[in-house]
Amino acid sequence: MEQVRERYRQYRWRIWLGLGLLLLLLGGGAISLVRRQRQNQAADQSLLEATAAGTSGAVATSTTDASVAAESSGATTKPSGADKQAAVIYAEIKGAVQRPDVYRFKSDQRVIDLLERAGGLTKDGDDRTINLASPLTDGLSIYVPTKAEVAQSGGPELSGQSAGSTTSTSPAEGAGDQVDLNHADAATLQTISGIGPKKAEDIIAYREQAGGFKSVDELTQVSGIGDKTLAKIRDRLCVR
């Protein structure tokens, strides 16, 4: 035991020096490790911030591009007021149909659609003189004649019409044709200027009661039709 103490006295300065160096090395290593960890943390934080900033910018750019594209598309496809107005038209059909009237349509429809809306032909209606494939136009008016009117005019002459025409070739509307007071129906009589639904019914009632008209002048016997009215429409009338 005494020898150990003696050796400690001889070498104690070396022991303390070694311990000091060891502590110095350990302290320096710890400090270096802490610095390295802080540097790594700072680098990681910078990388995260840069990544986040890049992602946010890409999202913002994508959103902006999408908004611009949507606005551009909307500006291109948004219909103007003139287009909306042009897409709606009104067309009239009268004569030998179930429901003569003025109907509202889109501009891409045809005469056959107008005829269907009117309930189709009456039992004596004849559409052979009408171009059912013709497109509807705003303000169009179509008269559908009866079979008797078509026969009286010499038969259908649709082949003589131009493409797309919807003008009827019935005797009531043909240039120079006259309306026979003894055979015309109410719809045909109404094609004469000044003859409305009520007068047309009165003419037919008088014709049935009197057994037919013997002359055009006899029309003045119908209530509401005087000499002045007859003078205006005489060239459109005949008695057969």
Short mmCIF file of C-alpha atoms in Angstrom, two decimals, residues 16-220:
data_model
loop_
_atom_site.label_atom_id
_atom_site.label_comp_id
_atom_site.label_asym_id
_atom_site.label_seq_id
_atom_site.Cartn_x
_atom_site.Cartn_y
_atom_site.Cartn_z
CA TRP A 16 -3.46 15.04 -13.73
CA LEU A 17 -2.02 16.18 -17.02
CA GLY A 18 -3.49 13.17 -18.79
CA LEU A 19 -6.88 13.73 -17.16
CA GLY A 20 -6.75 17.40 -18.19
CA LEU A 21 -5.93 16.51 -21.77
CA LEU A 22 -8.70 13.91 -21.78
CA LEU A 23 -11.25 16.40 -20.47
CA LEU A 24 -10.05 18.96 -23.02
CA LEU A 25 -10.48 16.49 -25.85
CA LEU A 26 -13.91 15.45 -24.64
CA GLY A 27 -15.02 19.06 -24.25
CA GLY A 28 -13.77 20.00 -27.72
CA GLY A 29 -15.50 17.01 -29.25
CA ALA A 30 -18.78 17.87 -27.52
CA ILE A 31 -18.60 21.47 -28.70
CA SER A 32 -17.86 20.37 -32.28
CA LEU A 33 -20.76 17.91 -32.18
CA VAL A 34 -23.17 20.60 -30.96
CA ARG A 35 -22.03 23.00 -33.67
CA ARG A 36 -22.43 20.34 -36.35
CA GLN A 37 -25.93 19.49 -35.15
CA ARG A 38 -26.90 23.18 -35.22
CA GLN A 39 -25.51 23.56 -38.74
CA ASN A 40 -27.42 20.49 -39.91
CA GLN A 41 -30.63 21.78 -38.33
CA ALA A 42 -30.18 25.19 -39.98
CA ALA A 43 -29.56 23.52 -43.35
CA ASP A 44 -32.65 21.32 -42.95
CA GLN A 45 -34.77 24.34 -42.00
CA SER A 46 -33.55 26.27 -45.05
CA LEU A 47 -34.34 23.32 -47.31
CA LEU A 48 -37.86 23.00 -45.86
CA GLU A 49 -38.53 26.72 -46.29
CA ALA A 50 -37.29 26.66 -49.89
CA THR A 51 -39.43 23.60 -50.69
CA ALA A 52 -42.50 25.15 -49.10
CA ALA A 53 -41.99 28.40 -50.98
CA GLY A 54 -41.59 26.56 -54.30
CA THR A 55 -44.73 24.47 -53.74
CA SER A 56 -46.78 27.52 -52.77
CA GLY A 57 -45.62 29.40 -55.84
CA ALA A 58 -46.49 26.46 -58.11
CA VAL A 59 -49.96 26.16 -56.59
CA ALA A 60 -50.54 29.89 -56.92
CA THR A 61 -49.35 29.84 -60.52
CA SER A 62 -51.55 26.84 -61.31
CA THR A 63 -54.57 28.51 -59.70
CA THR A 64 -53.93 31.73 -61.59
CA ASP A 65 -53.57 29.89 -64.90
CA ALA A 66 -56.78 27.96 -64.24
CA SER A 67 -58.63 31.17 -63.42
CA VAL A 68 -57.36 32.87 -66.55
CA ALA A 69 -58.33 29.84 -68.65
CA ALA A 70 -61.80 29.74 -67.10
CA GLU A 71 -62.32 33.46 -67.70
CA SER A 72 -61.09 33.12 -71.27
CA SER A 73 -63.37 30.16 -71.90
CA GLY A 74 -66.32 31.96 -70.34
CA ALA A 75 -65.71 35.05 -72.45
CA THR A 76 -65.64 32.89 -75.58
CA THR A 77 -68.72 30.75 -74.93
CA LYS A 78 -70.98 33.26 -73.22
CA PRO A 79 -73.82 33.98 -75.64
CA SER A 80 -74.62 37.58 -76.40
CA GLY A 81 -78.08 39.08 -76.05
CA ALA A 82 -78.42 39.11 -79.84
CA ASP A 83 -77.73 35.36 -80.03
CA LYS A 84 -80.35 34.64 -77.37
CA GLN A 85 -82.88 36.79 -79.17
CA ALA A 86 -82.15 35.16 -82.53
CA ALA A 87 -82.60 31.67 -81.06
CA VAL A 88 -86.35 32.21 -80.46
CA ILE A 89 -88.83 32.68 -83.31
CA TYR A 90 -92.60 32.84 -83.75
CA ALA A 91 -94.43 31.09 -86.59
CA GLU A 92 -98.13 30.93 -87.48
CA ILE A 93 -100.10 28.03 -88.92
CA LYS A 94 -103.73 28.20 -89.99
CA GLY A 95 -106.22 26.47 -92.24
CA ALA A 96 -107.00 22.76 -92.03
CA VAL A 97 -105.13 21.98 -88.78
CA GLN A 98 -106.43 20.98 -85.37
CA ARG A 99 -105.13 24.02 -83.45
CA PRO A 100 -104.34 26.99 -85.71
CA ASP A 101 -102.31 29.53 -83.77
CA VAL A 102 -98.97 31.32 -83.41
CA TYR A 103 -96.29 29.13 -81.81
CA ARG A 104 -92.90 29.80 -80.31
CA PHE A 105 -89.90 27.77 -81.52
CA LYS A 106 -86.14 27.60 -81.60
CA SER A 107 -84.66 28.69 -84.90
CA ASP A 108 -83.34 25.22 -85.80
CA GLN A 109 -86.78 23.61 -86.23
CA ARG A 110 -88.82 22.80 -89.32
CA VAL A 111 -92.32 23.21 -90.74
CA ILE A 112 -93.16 19.63 -89.75
CA ASP A 113 -92.52 20.61 -86.10
CA LEU A 114 -94.99 23.49 -86.47
CA LEU A 115 -97.61 21.11 -87.94
CA GLU A 116 -97.14 18.68 -85.04
CA ARG A 117 -97.49 21.49 -82.48
CA ALA A 118 -100.77 22.44 -84.13
CA GLY A 119 -102.12 18.92 -83.53
CA GLY A 120 -101.72 17.75 -87.13
CA LEU A 121 -104.16 17.96 -90.02
CA THR A 122 -107.92 17.91 -89.76
CA LYS A 123 -109.69 15.02 -91.47
CA ASP A 124 -110.00 17.05 -94.68
CA GLY A 125 -106.57 18.73 -94.47
CA ASP A 126 -103.98 18.24 -97.19
CA ASP A 127 -100.27 19.01 -96.66
CA ARG A 128 -99.04 17.91 -100.10
CA THR A 129 -98.62 21.51 -101.22
CA ILE A 130 -96.44 22.39 -98.21
CA ASN A 131 -92.71 21.76 -97.87
CA LEU A 132 -92.57 20.10 -94.44
CA ALA A 133 -88.75 20.06 -94.47
CA SER A 134 -88.45 23.82 -94.83
CA PRO A 135 -86.80 25.61 -91.86
CA LEU A 136 -88.92 27.89 -89.72
CA THR A 137 -88.22 31.63 -89.80
CA ASP A 138 -89.44 34.38 -87.52
CA GLY A 139 -92.81 35.75 -88.65
CA LEU A 140 -93.55 32.82 -90.97
CA SER A 141 -97.25 32.17 -91.70
CA ILE A 142 -98.42 28.90 -93.28
CA TYR A 143 -101.88 28.13 -94.62
CA VAL A 144 -102.84 24.45 -94.86
CA PRO A 145 -105.52 23.88 -97.54
CA THR A 146 -108.26 21.25 -97.56
CA LYS A 147 -108.31 18.33 -99.98
CA ALA A 148 -111.17 20.00 -101.84
CA GLU A 149 -109.13 23.17 -102.30
CA VAL A 150 -106.16 21.22 -103.60
CA ALA A 151 -108.37 19.27 -106.00
CA GLN A 152 -110.03 22.49 -107.16
CA SER A 153 -106.65 24.01 -107.93
CA GLY A 154 -105.71 21.07 -110.13
CA GLY A 155 -103.79 18.99 -107.61
CA PRO A 156 -100.59 19.51 -105.57
CA GLU A 157 -97.76 21.30 -107.31
CA LEU A 158 -95.10 21.09 -104.70
CA SER A 159 -92.50 20.18 -107.32
CA GLY A 160 -92.86 23.68 -108.74
CA GLN A 161 -91.87 25.30 -105.46
CA SER A 162 -88.35 26.43 -104.74
CA ALA A 163 -86.32 24.64 -102.09
CA GLY A 164 -87.28 25.71 -98.61
CA SER A 165 -90.52 27.41 -99.70
CA THR A 166 -93.51 27.11 -97.40
CA THR A 167 -96.00 29.05 -99.49
CA SER A 168 -99.23 27.14 -100.09
CA THR A 169 -100.51 26.74 -103.63
CA SER A 170 -104.15 26.56 -102.50
CA PRO A 171 -106.74 28.52 -104.51
CA ALA A 172 -107.37 30.79 -101.55
CA GLU A 173 -103.84 32.15 -101.61
CA GLY A 174 -102.69 31.74 -105.20
CA ALA A 175 -102.29 34.85 -107.25
CA GLY A 176 -105.42 35.51 -109.30
CA ASP A 177 -107.39 32.60 -107.75
CA GLN A 178 -110.92 33.23 -106.52
CA VAL A 179 -112.78 31.81 -103.54
CA ASP A 180 -115.98 29.92 -104.38
CA LEU A 181 -118.68 31.08 -101.95
CA ASN A 182 -120.52 27.78 -102.36
CA HIS A 183 -117.60 25.48 -101.51
CA ALA A 184 -115.05 27.40 -99.37
CA ASP A 185 -114.75 26.49 -95.70
CA ALA A 186 -114.36 28.97 -92.84
CA ALA A 187 -110.55 28.96 -92.99
CA THR A 188 -110.56 29.71 -96.72
CA LEU A 189 -113.11 32.50 -96.36
CA GLN A 190 -110.89 34.13 -93.71
CA THR A 191 -108.11 34.53 -96.26
CA ILE A 192 -110.23 37.28 -97.84
CA SER A 193 -109.49 40.76 -96.49
CA GLY A 194 -112.11 41.89 -93.99
CA ILE A 195 -113.60 38.40 -93.42
CA GLY A 196 -112.99 37.22 -89.86
CA PRO A 197 -114.16 34.07 -88.03
CA LYS A 198 -117.62 35.50 -87.25
CA LYS A 199 -118.37 36.67 -90.81
CA ALA A 200 -117.06 33.39 -92.22
CA GLU A 201 -119.51 31.47 -90.01
CA ASP A 202 -122.34 33.81 -91.06
CA ILE A 203 -121.55 33.25 -94.75
CA ILE A 204 -121.61 29.47 -94.33
CA ALA A 205 -124.84 29.66 -92.30
CA TYR A 206 -126.54 31.76 -95.00
CA ARG A 207 -125.28 29.41 -97.74
CA GLU A 208 -126.76 26.38 -95.99
CA GLN A 209 -130.03 28.16 -95.29
CA ALA A 210 -130.44 29.55 -98.82
CA GLY A 211 -129.25 26.40 -100.58
CA GLY A 212 -126.15 28.12 -101.92
CA PHE A 213 -125.24 31.46 -103.45
CA LYS A 214 -126.68 32.20 -106.88
CA SER A 215 -124.43 35.24 -107.44
CA VAL A 216 -121.66 37.17 -105.70
CA ASP A 217 -124.06 40.09 -105.18
CA GLU A 218 -126.09 37.87 -102.86
CA LEU A 219 -123.30 38.17 -100.32
CA THR A 220 -124.78 41.49 -99.17
#
